[in-house]
Short mmCIF file of C-alpha atoms and ligand atoms in Angstrom, two decimals:
data_model
loop_
_atom_site.label_atom_id
_atom_site.label_comp_id
_atom_site.label_asym_id
_atom_site.label_seq_id
_atom_site.Cartn_x
_atom_site.Cartn_y
_atom_site.Cartn_z
CA MET A 1 -15.25 8.73 8.26
CA LEU A 2 -12.43 8.87 10.82
CA HIS A 3 -14.01 6.72 13.51
CA LEU A 4 -13.18 3.21 14.52
CA ASP A 5 -15.85 2.00 16.88
CA ASP A 6 -17.99 0.07 14.43
CA THR A 7 -17.42 -3.04 12.33
CA ILE A 8 -17.03 -2.81 8.58
CA ALA A 9 -17.49 -5.44 5.86
CA ALA A 10 -16.96 -5.61 2.11
CA ILE A 11 -16.34 -7.97 -0.77
CA ALA A 12 -12.58 -7.75 -1.23
CA THR A 13 -12.27 -9.52 -4.58
CA PRO A 14 -13.25 -8.05 -7.98
CA PRO A 15 -16.79 -8.52 -9.27
CA GLY A 16 -17.52 -11.48 -11.50
CA GLU A 17 -16.69 -15.16 -11.29
CA GLY A 18 -13.45 -16.45 -9.84
CA GLY A 19 -11.77 -19.36 -8.16
CA ILE A 20 -12.39 -17.80 -4.80
CA GLY A 21 -14.07 -14.64 -3.58
CA ILE A 22 -13.43 -13.02 -0.24
CA VAL A 23 -15.68 -11.18 2.17
CA ARG A 24 -13.69 -9.25 4.70
CA VAL A 25 -14.91 -8.06 8.08
CA SER A 26 -12.97 -5.81 10.49
CA GLY A 27 -13.85 -4.31 13.82
CA PRO A 28 -14.98 -5.13 17.35
CA ARG A 29 -17.86 -7.37 16.18
CA ALA A 30 -15.86 -9.35 13.60
CA LEU A 31 -15.43 -12.44 15.76
CA ALA A 32 -19.02 -12.39 16.95
CA ILE A 33 -20.19 -12.21 13.34
CA ALA A 34 -17.98 -15.19 12.47
CA ASP A 35 -19.54 -17.11 15.36
CA ARG A 36 -23.00 -16.43 13.99
CA LEU A 37 -22.25 -17.32 10.37
CA PHE A 38 -19.53 -19.92 10.37
CA ALA A 39 -19.64 -23.46 11.75
CA SER A 40 -16.62 -25.71 11.90
CA GLY A 41 -16.17 -28.52 14.41
CA SER A 42 -16.93 -27.82 18.01
CA ARG A 43 -14.97 -24.62 18.57
CA ALA A 44 -16.58 -21.32 17.78
CA PRO A 45 -14.39 -18.98 15.70
CA SER A 46 -14.10 -16.54 18.60
CA HIS A 47 -12.27 -19.25 20.54
CA LEU A 48 -9.68 -19.85 17.83
CA ALA A 49 -6.18 -18.50 18.06
CA SER A 50 -5.08 -15.60 15.87
CA HIS A 51 -3.74 -16.41 12.37
CA THR A 52 -5.93 -19.49 12.07
CA ILE A 53 -7.57 -20.95 8.98
CA ARG A 54 -10.61 -23.21 9.33
CA TYR A 55 -12.67 -25.07 6.77
CA GLY A 56 -16.39 -24.98 7.51
CA LYS A 57 -19.87 -23.97 6.46
CA ILE A 58 -21.51 -20.60 6.18
CA ARG A 59 -25.11 -20.66 7.29
CA ASP A 60 -27.94 -18.18 7.34
CA THR A 61 -28.72 -18.38 11.04
CA ALA A 62 -32.21 -17.01 10.56
CA THR A 63 -33.33 -19.74 8.15
CA GLY A 64 -30.74 -22.44 8.81
CA GLU A 65 -29.98 -22.47 5.08
CA ARG A 66 -26.49 -23.47 4.05
CA VAL A 67 -24.98 -20.72 1.87
CA ASP A 68 -21.52 -22.03 0.96
CA ASP A 69 -18.62 -24.00 2.32
CA ALA A 70 -15.66 -21.76 2.84
CA LEU A 71 -12.38 -21.09 4.58
CA LEU A 72 -12.37 -18.75 7.51
CA LEU A 73 -9.21 -16.73 8.12
CA LEU A 74 -8.95 -15.14 11.51
CA PHE A 75 -6.62 -12.42 12.75
CA ARG A 76 -6.89 -10.93 16.19
CA ALA A 77 -6.15 -7.31 17.05
CA PRO A 78 -3.60 -5.83 16.90
CA ARG A 79 -1.81 -8.29 14.60
CA SER A 80 -4.02 -7.85 11.57
CA TYR A 81 -4.06 -5.69 8.44
CA THR A 82 -6.28 -3.08 10.08
CA GLY A 83 -5.01 -3.55 13.62
CA GLU A 84 -8.50 -4.70 14.62
CA ASP A 85 -10.07 -8.14 14.81
CA VAL A 86 -10.40 -9.27 11.20
CA VAL A 87 -12.13 -12.29 9.68
CA GLU A 88 -12.12 -13.20 6.03
CA PHE A 89 -14.51 -15.66 4.44
CA SER A 90 -12.87 -17.30 1.43
CA CYS A 91 -15.89 -18.50 -0.50
CA HIS A 92 -16.47 -19.87 -3.97
CA GLY A 93 -16.00 -16.85 -6.20
CA GLY A 94 -19.47 -16.14 -7.50
CA PRO A 95 -21.40 -12.88 -7.25
CA ALA A 96 -24.55 -14.42 -5.70
CA ILE A 97 -22.53 -16.20 -3.01
CA LEU A 98 -20.50 -13.15 -2.08
CA ARG A 99 -23.48 -10.81 -2.05
CA ARG A 100 -25.30 -13.22 0.24
CA VAL A 101 -22.38 -13.65 2.65
CA LEU A 102 -21.86 -9.89 2.76
CA GLY A 103 -25.58 -9.44 3.38
CA LEU A 104 -25.41 -11.85 6.31
CA ALA A 105 -22.45 -9.99 7.81
CA LEU A 106 -24.35 -6.70 7.51
CA ARG A 107 -27.41 -8.26 9.11
CA GLU A 108 -25.25 -9.40 12.01
CA GLY A 109 -24.16 -5.86 12.74
CA ALA A 110 -21.44 -4.87 10.28
CA ARG A 111 -21.67 -1.76 8.12
CA LEU A 112 -20.67 -1.64 4.46
CA ALA A 113 -17.08 -0.38 4.24
CA GLU A 114 -16.31 2.75 2.30
CA PRO A 115 -13.55 2.74 -0.35
CA GLY A 116 -10.16 2.22 1.23
CA GLU A 117 -11.61 2.02 4.72
CA PHE A 118 -9.68 -1.11 5.73
CA THR A 119 -6.44 0.62 4.82
CA LEU A 120 -7.62 3.83 6.47
CA ARG A 121 -8.09 1.88 9.68
CA ALA A 122 -4.63 0.36 9.28
CA TYR A 123 -3.31 3.92 9.08
CA LEU A 124 -5.36 5.26 11.98
CA ASN A 125 -4.31 2.29 14.11
CA GLY A 126 -0.65 2.95 13.36
CA ARG A 127 -0.12 -0.20 11.28
CA MET A 128 1.35 1.95 8.51
CA ASP A 129 1.95 5.62 7.83
CA LEU A 130 0.17 7.65 5.18
CA ALA A 131 2.80 7.20 2.45
CA GLN A 132 2.71 3.45 3.02
CA ALA A 133 -1.08 3.41 2.88
CA GLU A 134 -0.99 5.25 -0.43
CA ALA A 135 1.49 2.68 -1.71
CA VAL A 136 -1.07 -0.06 -1.09
CA CYS A 137 -3.25 1.59 -3.73
CA ASP A 138 -0.25 1.97 -6.04
CA GLN A 139 0.55 -1.72 -5.66
CA VAL A 140 -2.95 -2.70 -6.67
CA ARG A 141 -2.89 -0.29 -9.62
CA ALA A 142 0.61 -1.14 -10.86
CA ARG A 143 0.50 -2.21 -14.51
CA THR A 144 4.18 -2.93 -15.02
CA ASP A 145 6.87 -4.65 -13.06
CA ALA A 146 8.77 -1.43 -12.47
CA ALA A 147 5.67 0.30 -11.09
CA ARG A 148 5.02 -2.71 -8.88
CA ARG A 149 8.57 -2.61 -7.52
CA LEU A 150 8.40 1.12 -6.71
CA ALA A 151 5.05 0.68 -4.96
CA LEU A 152 6.36 -2.23 -2.93
CA SER A 153 9.43 -0.34 -1.77
CA GLN A 154 7.25 2.61 -0.75
CA ARG A 155 4.89 0.33 1.14
CA GLU A 156 7.84 -1.18 2.92
CA GLY A 157 8.72 2.31 4.09
CA VAL A 158 11.74 3.26 1.98
CA LEU A 159 10.30 6.70 1.22
CA SER A 160 8.94 7.14 4.74
CA ARG A 161 12.36 6.46 6.24
CA GLU A 162 14.01 9.01 3.96
CA VAL A 163 11.35 11.62 4.83
CA GLY A 164 11.76 10.74 8.51
CA ARG A 165 15.49 11.25 8.24
CA LEU A 166 14.99 14.66 6.64
CA ARG A 167 12.55 15.61 9.40
CA GLN A 168 15.16 14.65 11.99
CA GLU A 169 17.67 16.89 10.22
CA VAL A 170 15.25 19.81 10.46
CA VAL A 171 14.47 18.98 14.09
CA GLY A 172 18.21 19.01 14.80
CA ALA A 173 18.64 22.44 13.22
CA MET A 174 15.62 23.69 15.13
CA ALA A 175 17.03 22.40 18.41
CA ALA A 176 20.22 24.39 17.79
CA VAL A 177 18.19 27.55 17.16
CA GLU A 178 16.00 27.03 20.21
CA ALA A 179 18.98 26.32 22.45
CA SER A 180 20.44 29.66 21.44
CA ILE A 181 17.16 31.31 22.46
CA ASP A 182 16.66 29.48 25.75
CA PHE A 183 20.23 28.95 26.92
CA SER A 184 22.22 31.70 25.26
CA ASP A 185 24.38 31.95 28.38
CA GLU A 186 25.58 28.37 28.09
CA VAL A 187 25.59 27.74 24.32
CA GLY A 188 26.42 31.28 23.27
CA ASP A 189 24.83 33.23 20.43
CA LEU A 190 23.54 31.56 17.31
CA ASP A 191 26.25 30.77 14.78
CA TYR A 192 24.42 32.20 11.78
CA PRO A 193 26.87 31.16 9.00
CA ALA A 194 27.03 27.59 10.30
CA LEU A 195 23.24 27.38 10.52
CA GLU A 196 22.84 28.80 7.04
CA ALA A 197 25.20 26.16 5.61
CA ARG A 198 23.38 23.44 7.51
CA LEU A 199 19.98 24.53 6.21
CA ARG A 200 21.29 24.76 2.66
CA ARG A 201 22.56 21.20 2.87
CA ILE A 202 19.22 19.91 4.16
CA ARG A 203 17.36 21.78 1.45
CA GLY A 204 19.65 20.19 -1.15
CA GLU A 205 18.62 16.77 0.12
CA VAL A 206 14.92 17.65 0.09
CA GLU A 207 15.28 18.91 -3.48
CA ALA A 208 17.15 15.80 -4.54
CA LEU A 209 14.30 13.66 -3.26
CA GLU A 210 11.75 15.87 -5.03
CA ALA A 211 13.75 15.54 -8.24
CA THR A 212 13.04 11.81 -8.36
CA SER A 213 9.34 12.56 -8.76
CA GLN A 214 9.60 13.18 -12.49
CA ALA A 215 10.72 9.62 -13.10
CA GLY A 216 8.51 8.28 -10.34
CA ARG A 217 5.42 9.74 -11.91
CA VAL A 218 6.29 8.27 -15.29
CA PHE A 219 6.55 4.79 -13.80
CA ARG A 220 3.35 5.20 -11.85
CA GLU A 221 1.13 6.93 -14.36
CA GLY A 222 2.78 6.04 -17.65
CA VAL A 223 3.16 8.15 -20.77
CA ARG A 224 1.38 8.64 -24.09
CA VAL A 225 3.48 8.03 -27.17
CA ALA A 226 2.04 9.24 -30.48
CA ILE A 227 3.48 7.58 -33.59
CA VAL A 228 3.48 10.12 -36.41
CA GLY A 229 4.91 10.52 -39.89
CA ARG A 230 3.90 10.75 -43.49
CA PRO A 231 1.93 7.87 -45.03
CA ASN A 232 3.51 4.47 -45.58
CA VAL A 233 6.71 4.95 -43.57
CA GLY A 234 5.69 2.06 -41.28
CA LYS A 235 3.96 3.67 -38.30
CA SER A 236 1.43 0.88 -37.91
CA SER A 237 4.17 -1.71 -38.38
CA LEU A 238 6.15 -0.06 -35.56
CA LEU A 239 3.09 -0.02 -33.31
CA ASN A 240 2.69 -3.75 -33.91
CA ALA A 241 6.39 -4.31 -33.26
CA LEU A 242 6.26 -2.40 -29.97
CA LEU A 243 3.15 -4.33 -28.91
CA ARG A 244 4.50 -7.62 -30.27
CA GLU A 245 1.06 -8.17 -31.70
CA GLU A 246 -0.58 -7.59 -35.08
CA ARG A 247 -2.88 -4.89 -33.78
CA ALA A 248 -3.03 -2.34 -36.62
CA ILE A 249 -3.69 -3.02 -40.29
CA VAL A 250 -0.53 -2.80 -42.39
CA THR A 251 -0.66 -2.54 -46.20
CA PRO A 252 1.60 -1.12 -48.92
CA VAL A 253 -1.15 1.42 -49.69
CA PRO A 254 -0.36 4.91 -48.37
CA GLY A 255 -3.23 6.17 -46.24
CA THR A 256 -4.11 2.79 -44.73
CA THR A 257 -4.61 4.02 -41.19
CA ARG A 258 -7.49 6.46 -40.92
CA ASP A 259 -8.41 6.51 -37.24
CA LEU A 260 -6.34 6.55 -34.08
CA ILE A 261 -5.36 3.17 -32.71
CA GLU A 262 -4.50 3.26 -29.04
CA GLU A 263 -3.07 0.34 -27.12
CA ALA A 264 -1.32 -0.25 -23.81
CA ALA A 265 2.26 -1.47 -23.83
CA SER A 266 5.14 -1.70 -21.43
CA ILE A 267 8.45 -0.22 -22.54
CA ARG A 268 11.38 -0.81 -20.17
CA GLY A 269 8.85 -1.12 -17.35
CA ILE A 270 7.14 2.16 -18.18
CA PRO A 271 3.41 1.87 -18.79
CA VAL A 272 2.89 3.33 -22.25
CA ARG A 273 -0.20 4.17 -24.25
CA ALA A 274 1.00 3.85 -27.82
CA ILE A 275 -1.12 5.69 -30.36
CA ASP A 276 -0.86 4.90 -34.07
CA THR A 277 -2.08 7.73 -36.27
CA ALA A 278 -3.02 8.41 -39.89
CA GLY A 279 -0.10 9.46 -42.07
CA ILE A 280 0.13 13.25 -42.13
CA ARG A 281 -0.33 14.67 -45.64
CA GLN A 282 -2.49 17.08 -47.65
CA THR A 283 -5.45 15.15 -48.97
CA CYS A 284 -8.87 15.69 -50.54
CA ASP A 285 -10.34 12.53 -49.07
CA PRO A 286 -12.66 13.75 -46.31
CA VAL A 287 -12.17 10.60 -44.19
CA GLU A 288 -8.41 10.93 -44.38
CA GLN A 289 -8.62 14.63 -43.58
CA ILE A 290 -10.34 13.81 -40.31
CA GLY A 291 -7.70 11.16 -39.65
CA VAL A 292 -4.92 13.70 -40.17
CA ALA A 293 -6.66 16.17 -37.86
CA ARG A 294 -6.91 13.42 -35.23
CA ALA A 295 -3.23 12.60 -35.68
CA ARG A 296 -2.35 16.21 -34.92
CA ALA A 297 -4.67 16.25 -31.89
CA ALA A 298 -3.14 13.00 -30.59
CA LEU A 299 0.27 14.60 -30.91
CA GLU A 300 -0.93 17.55 -28.83
CA ARG A 301 -1.90 15.20 -25.99
CA ALA A 302 1.19 13.00 -26.21
CA ASP A 303 4.10 13.09 -23.79
CA VAL A 304 6.48 11.72 -26.42
CA ALA A 305 6.29 11.91 -30.22
CA LEU A 306 7.71 8.99 -32.17
CA VAL A 307 8.47 10.57 -35.56
CA VAL A 308 8.84 7.87 -38.20
CA LEU A 309 10.83 8.37 -41.42
CA ASP A 310 11.71 6.03 -44.27
CA ALA A 311 15.36 4.92 -44.25
CA VAL A 312 15.49 4.51 -48.03
CA GLU A 313 13.58 7.45 -49.40
CA GLY A 314 15.21 10.81 -48.85
CA TRP A 315 13.77 13.67 -46.86
CA THR A 316 10.43 14.83 -48.30
CA ALA A 317 8.02 17.70 -47.80
CA GLY A 318 5.77 15.18 -46.02
CA ASP A 319 8.51 14.43 -43.49
CA ALA A 320 8.97 18.15 -42.93
CA GLU A 321 5.25 18.51 -42.26
CA ALA A 322 5.22 15.64 -39.74
CA ALA A 323 8.39 16.91 -38.05
CA ALA A 324 6.92 20.40 -37.79
CA ALA A 325 3.80 19.00 -36.15
CA ALA A 326 5.98 17.27 -33.54
CA ALA A 327 8.29 20.24 -32.99
CA GLY A 328 8.74 21.50 -29.46
CA ARG A 329 7.93 18.27 -27.64
CA GLN A 330 9.88 15.29 -26.36
CA ALA A 331 10.58 13.26 -29.48
CA VAL A 332 12.37 10.22 -30.78
CA TRP A 333 13.01 9.89 -34.50
CA ALA A 334 12.91 6.43 -36.05
CA LEU A 335 14.39 5.73 -39.48
CA ASN A 336 12.28 2.71 -40.35
CA LYS A 337 12.86 0.02 -43.01
CA ARG A 338 16.59 -0.05 -42.34
CA ASP A 339 16.58 -3.62 -43.70
CA LEU A 340 16.02 -2.14 -47.16
CA ALA A 341 18.79 0.46 -46.92
CA GLU A 342 22.39 0.06 -48.06
CA GLU A 343 24.87 0.50 -45.20
CA SER A 344 26.48 3.68 -46.62
CA ALA A 345 23.17 5.20 -47.67
CA LEU A 346 21.82 4.49 -44.19
CA ALA A 347 24.70 6.38 -42.56
CA ALA A 348 23.97 9.39 -44.77
CA ARG A 349 20.26 9.21 -43.92
CA ILE A 350 21.00 9.04 -40.20
CA ALA A 351 23.29 12.08 -40.45
CA GLU A 352 20.63 13.96 -42.43
CA ALA A 353 17.93 13.11 -39.86
CA ARG A 354 20.18 14.15 -36.96
CA ASP A 355 20.64 17.54 -38.63
CA ARG A 356 16.92 18.08 -38.72
CA ALA A 357 15.91 16.38 -35.45
CA GLY A 358 16.74 19.38 -33.26
CA GLY A 359 18.48 17.27 -30.65
CA ALA A 360 15.99 14.41 -30.59
CA PRO A 361 17.68 10.99 -30.76
CA VAL A 362 17.62 9.25 -34.14
CA VAL A 363 17.37 5.46 -34.21
CA ALA A 364 17.56 3.25 -37.31
CA VAL A 365 15.10 0.42 -37.00
CA SER A 366 13.24 -2.25 -38.94
CA ALA A 367 9.70 -2.99 -37.92
CA LEU A 368 9.91 -6.00 -40.23
CA THR A 369 13.01 -7.73 -38.81
CA GLY A 370 13.02 -6.17 -35.34
CA GLU A 371 16.55 -4.84 -35.84
CA GLY A 372 17.12 -1.70 -33.77
CA LEU A 373 13.87 -2.15 -31.83
CA ASP A 374 15.83 -2.48 -28.62
CA SER A 375 17.57 0.86 -29.14
CA LEU A 376 14.26 2.44 -30.08
CA GLU A 377 12.68 1.26 -26.82
CA GLU A 378 15.70 2.53 -24.90
CA ALA A 379 15.36 5.94 -26.55
CA LEU A 380 11.62 6.07 -25.90
CA ALA A 381 12.10 5.21 -22.23
CA ALA A 382 14.80 7.87 -21.87
CA ALA A 383 12.56 10.45 -23.57
CA ALA A 384 9.67 9.54 -21.27
CA LEU A 385 11.90 9.97 -18.22
CA HIS A 386 13.52 13.12 -19.64
CA GLY A 387 16.78 11.21 -19.52
CA ALA A 388 16.65 10.78 -15.74
CA LEU A 389 16.55 7.14 -14.71
CA PRO A 390 15.87 6.89 -11.00
CA GLU A 391 18.92 5.53 -9.23
CA ALA A 392 18.06 6.73 -5.75
CA ALA A 393 16.68 4.18 -3.32
CA ALA A 394 13.75 6.40 -2.39
CA VAL A 395 11.73 7.53 -5.39
CA VAL A 396 8.78 9.89 -5.17
CA THR A 397 5.93 8.61 -7.32
CA ASN A 398 3.11 10.67 -5.90
CA VAL A 399 2.18 14.24 -6.88
CA ARG A 400 1.06 14.98 -3.34
CA HIS A 401 4.46 13.99 -1.96
CA ALA A 402 6.33 16.00 -4.59
CA GLU A 403 4.24 19.05 -3.78
CA ALA A 404 4.89 18.68 -0.03
CA LEU A 405 8.62 18.37 -0.68
CA ARG A 406 8.56 21.55 -2.76
CA ARG A 407 6.87 23.38 0.11
CA ALA A 408 9.41 22.00 2.58
CA ALA A 409 12.25 23.21 0.35
CA ALA A 410 10.62 26.65 0.06
CA SER A 411 10.32 26.94 3.85
CA LEU A 412 13.95 25.93 4.27
CA GLN A 413 14.94 28.56 1.74
CA GLU A 414 12.99 31.16 3.75
CA ALA A 415 14.83 30.03 6.86
CA GLU A 416 18.13 30.42 5.05
CA ALA A 417 17.23 33.95 4.03
CA THR A 418 16.20 34.82 7.57
CA THR A 419 19.47 33.36 8.86
CA LEU A 420 21.51 35.24 6.28
CA GLN A 421 20.01 38.51 7.50
CA ALA A 422 20.80 37.49 11.09
CA LEU A 423 17.18 38.14 12.11
CA PRO A 424 15.95 37.02 15.54
CA PRO A 425 16.12 33.24 15.98
CA ASP A 426 12.36 32.82 16.63
CA LEU A 427 11.70 33.91 13.06
CA ILE A 428 13.92 31.10 11.86
CA THR A 429 12.00 28.56 13.90
CA VAL A 430 8.75 29.68 12.26
CA ASP A 431 10.14 28.77 8.82
CA LEU A 432 11.59 25.52 10.12
CA ARG A 433 8.21 24.62 11.61
CA GLY A 434 6.74 25.11 8.11
CA ALA A 435 9.30 22.69 6.66
CA LEU A 436 8.55 20.13 9.37
CA ASP A 437 4.81 20.35 8.77
CA ALA A 438 5.23 19.93 5.02
CA LEU A 439 7.41 16.84 5.47
CA GLY A 440 4.98 15.47 8.05
CA GLU A 441 2.13 15.65 5.55
CA ILE A 442 3.82 12.96 3.48
CA THR A 443 3.87 10.38 6.23
CA GLY A 444 0.69 11.74 7.85
CA GLU A 445 1.85 13.27 11.16
CA THR A 446 0.57 16.67 10.07
CA ALA A 447 -1.96 15.74 7.38
CA SER A 448 -5.43 17.21 7.80
CA ASP A 449 -8.57 15.05 7.89
CA GLU A 450 -9.52 16.51 4.54
CA VAL A 451 -6.27 15.36 2.93
CA ILE A 452 -6.68 11.92 4.44
CA HIS A 453 -10.27 11.72 3.26
CA ARG A 454 -9.25 12.63 -0.28
CA ILE A 455 -6.53 9.98 -0.35
CA PHE A 456 -8.72 7.07 0.69
CA ARG A 457 -11.68 8.12 -1.43
CA ASP A 458 -9.71 6.98 -4.49
CA PHE A 459 -9.18 3.45 -3.17
CA CYS A 460 -11.30 0.52 -4.19
CA ILE A 461 -13.96 -0.92 -1.89
CA GLY A 462 -12.67 -3.79 0.21
CA LYS A 463 -9.05 -2.54 0.25
N1 LIG B 1 10.99 -3.93 -45.59
C1 LIG B 1 10.26 -3.31 -44.66
N2 LIG B 1 9.00 -2.98 -44.90
C2 LIG B 1 8.29 -2.35 -43.94
C3 LIG B 1 8.87 -2.04 -42.70
N3 LIG B 1 7.94 -1.41 -41.96
C4 LIG B 1 6.82 -1.33 -42.73
N4 LIG B 1 7.03 -1.89 -43.92
C5 LIG B 1 6.08 -1.99 -45.03
O1 LIG B 1 5.70 -0.68 -45.40
C6 LIG B 1 4.33 -0.64 -45.80
C7 LIG B 1 3.59 0.40 -44.99
O2 LIG B 1 3.57 0.00 -43.62
P1 LIG B 1 2.52 0.59 -42.61
O3 LIG B 1 2.92 0.12 -41.28
O4 LIG B 1 1.14 0.31 -43.04
O5 LIG B 1 2.81 2.14 -42.75
P2 LIG B 1 2.05 3.38 -42.10
O6 LIG B 1 3.04 4.42 -41.83
O7 LIG B 1 1.21 2.92 -40.96
O8 LIG B 1 1.13 3.85 -43.29
P3 LIG B 1 -0.23 4.70 -43.24
O9 LIG B 1 -1.13 4.06 -42.26
O10 LIG B 1 -0.74 4.59 -44.62
O11 LIG B 1 0.13 6.08 -42.90
C8 LIG B 1 3.80 -2.05 -45.59
O12 LIG B 1 3.84 -2.70 -46.83
C9 LIG B 1 4.79 -2.65 -44.63
O13 LIG B 1 4.89 -4.05 -44.75
C10 LIG B 1 10.23 -2.40 -42.48
O14 LIG B 1 10.83 -2.17 -41.43
N5 LIG B 1 10.89 -3.03 -43.48
MG1 LIG B 2 -0.74 2.96 -40.65
#
């Protein structure tokens, strides 16, 4: 897959009907293909300047049939997305049109692009590094504004620059070690304590960057929030309130919700799958029994449990059962129906819930009036992020990057140990080389073809 000598083509817009649809062609034959397919005025596309748009007609040269009128966008190498000659046909967005135009491009010598191959070429041609290429995919996949922002900053190179800076730090330490090997007469023997302190500082910075990955992953991949509690406390009402949509059936009858109801929401920019469940209780109704079993299973799979209690009714055995089911995981407790509770009684209920919540935050809320919903969302976001809101400029959102950073930190720690024992300097450089390689995998300098292949395989076709 890692070759660049042929010309690739793909439909770059999603399947189905749309205002426009784009067929993209990149490679040495791109301009020649445009010449064959596209007619506009007297000048052939291959004679147009780079970054030109032309209105014209797409024709099947074999039959002379007119296929569509379209815009041609033309970018010459190296100033294009892929770094190669690129043409894009902006057609009317219908599947038959786009299939036909793509077919013509293939007939004229292009090959169907593999997933992510345009971006792969951008990477191989040095238009972006590996972390930036991965961010392209994250941008496309972003479901919330926060995820979009993180992906954009990574594509713009914020993470790459931080990784590059850390690599330079390691290179600097390595240069000091190597100088002591090669020029011990001039620079003197290695200052082991100073080197050890220097390596420890660098490792601290690598670890700090790795530590942002927890939050980064939450923003990128989202979390599952299971809403649990005994019947009738207002779980479905809270789901609807969080979604701002009447999604689940709400009635005064306990046992209304039988099956799981799962819906996507965005809470403080975090993509959330909110799961409403059947009220947990002992029951003889076989349908409800299955519902309760599903509620427990949903809880098992959830990242955060939203345990709902009633702000008016006191603590019951049913609450204890629901709380026990949620024990041991990230949880937020909501005292719902606060609009029905007297102020003093509410304070007592909050205190009682705090006693039993085992450290989980307790929020008084009303699904009916929306009071307290803001604080509930705040608490859910904090629970999802394990309390750590990313403040750093560079945030790691990718498991692969986090794993590489952990290996870099481990190598640095080895180097520290070697230094501490005042072992021969070449042994230290071996560990430092390991740290450099691990950091280089993030931006791609030291990534294997297999790693690169795996990354682009997950892209969509045409990207
Ligand atoms: N006053 C008031 N009533 C509420 C509030 N939240 C829910 N209710 C009412 O409480 C009743 C039960 O609400 P649901 O949302 O169906 O409760 P649930 O926990 O999903 O119940 P099950 O599905 O049976 O387990 C309904 O009559 C709701 O209108 C609230 O904040 N204030
Ligand atoms: Mg319900």
